């Protein structure tokens, strides 16, 4: 088997989803931490790996691949993983793809932007956003959480695409967990979403909790008002 | 072969990309126009087809699928199409996936938003955006055009992922063609991008031009200052 390098930072949602996937499927990899808080993704060496300055990236024996969803699909082909993660059945696979394509400008965009506007940017700049800005971003984030609860998880579905866990669930929960670092809990008032998040965690532990150690620590520090830039850089 | 219904409006970029794909591959389908300007995507009947109120959607003998990129992948499995569109070779396929996942928040988001802010919203509301707003959206759209020219199409690549046309090229050119309806021509000053767009058009004609008839007419009307709401609804 070829050597797999995994460039990541577990402050990043898709990196955490991939970390859980690699570990639960016992896929050997070499972790290559890219310190986002330290700006390592902007350095010249890293731009040769990803000119778009983002994580995650894999290097599979010289084949460099960016974009988390593309990486998931590639690993499902190139490594031995149970079929349920990304089913070979054409219609089941299409259901997973449907969510994976939808989420970019929905779950991913709006949860991440709410975190950025309310938490990350103020930590870096020391400037608080205007209430109007917070409300605009909050409204969009709430709409997305409602869509997850009321549309994707309707009719008592166990996982996003049905009875089995897929890569869609890993990516989706990683985005929602990012909200831990804000003032908003997406579980409150959304029973389908809350029980699904608990189910994904239970199904993938201890790897789920391992991937979230760092953001959970950060969430605690933010809540205890120790909100200096050091919060980020010391973790 | 099962009956394929195609819900579309060719004001929509991914709908045009799919239309070209269906026609060039002689995939039989039943066109089901969803009049976006008339708000048909918000009507109760359509919400049963797509609760997210968007086009395109396919209904393949009862299997309803949303999200254009998921639809492309499904059709590449379920119909007979030349391998180059979405190669079976794992690394080539990963290269196509890489672009398809990247584009959601880049080419797709920023070209569409620039069109919306400068052209569509003023047509509907009669209110012109502030110069600051236009400039903010223009800057992001220009960055995306530069990334297409300087990164994706660098080193004289014929198509986004190499020597052959793929579904990535269809989706990408559809987003860039949307700018025809604005004041910005992405080809100017970008020779790699300009020659690639011409190449994709030539490779897929007459279907490329057919898919663009409606937006080309709209672009002319907008340029001739006949900028009432009727421009949209009469096309």
Short mmCIF file of C-alpha atoms in Angstrom, two decimals, chain A residues 110 113-119 121-122 125 127-141, chain B residues 132 136 140:
data_model
loop_
_atom_site.label_atom_id
_atom_site.label_comp_id
_atom_site.label_asym_id
_atom_site.label_seq_id
_atom_site.Cartn_x
_atom_site.Cartn_y
_atom_site.Cartn_z
CA UNK A 110 -23.45 29.15 6.87
CA UNK A 113 -19.54 31.92 8.42
CA UNK A 114 -21.45 32.28 11.67
CA UNK A 115 -18.43 30.93 13.57
CA UNK A 116 -16.14 33.26 11.67
CA UNK A 117 -18.19 36.42 12.10
CA UNK A 118 -19.09 35.92 15.76
CA UNK A 119 -15.98 34.19 17.08
CA UNK A 121 -12.74 37.35 13.39
CA UNK A 122 -13.26 39.07 16.79
CA UNK A 125 -9.00 41.50 15.19
CA UNK A 127 -13.32 44.03 16.91
CA UNK A 128 -16.85 42.89 17.68
CA UNK A 129 -19.27 42.61 14.73
CA UNK A 130 -22.36 44.82 14.58
CA UNK A 131 -25.60 43.28 15.89
CA UNK A 132 -27.05 43.59 12.38
CA UNK A 133 -24.19 41.57 10.91
CA UNK A 134 -24.52 38.90 13.61
CA UNK A 135 -28.27 38.68 13.03
CA UNK A 136 -27.90 38.35 9.25
CA UNK A 137 -25.45 35.49 9.59
CA UNK A 138 -27.41 33.91 12.43
CA UNK A 139 -30.61 33.87 10.37
CA UNK A 140 -28.91 32.02 7.52
CA UNK A 141 -27.25 29.56 9.92
CA UNK B 132 -19.26 49.71 -2.73
CA UNK B 136 -16.97 44.01 -3.28
CA UNK B 140 -14.39 38.34 -5.60
#
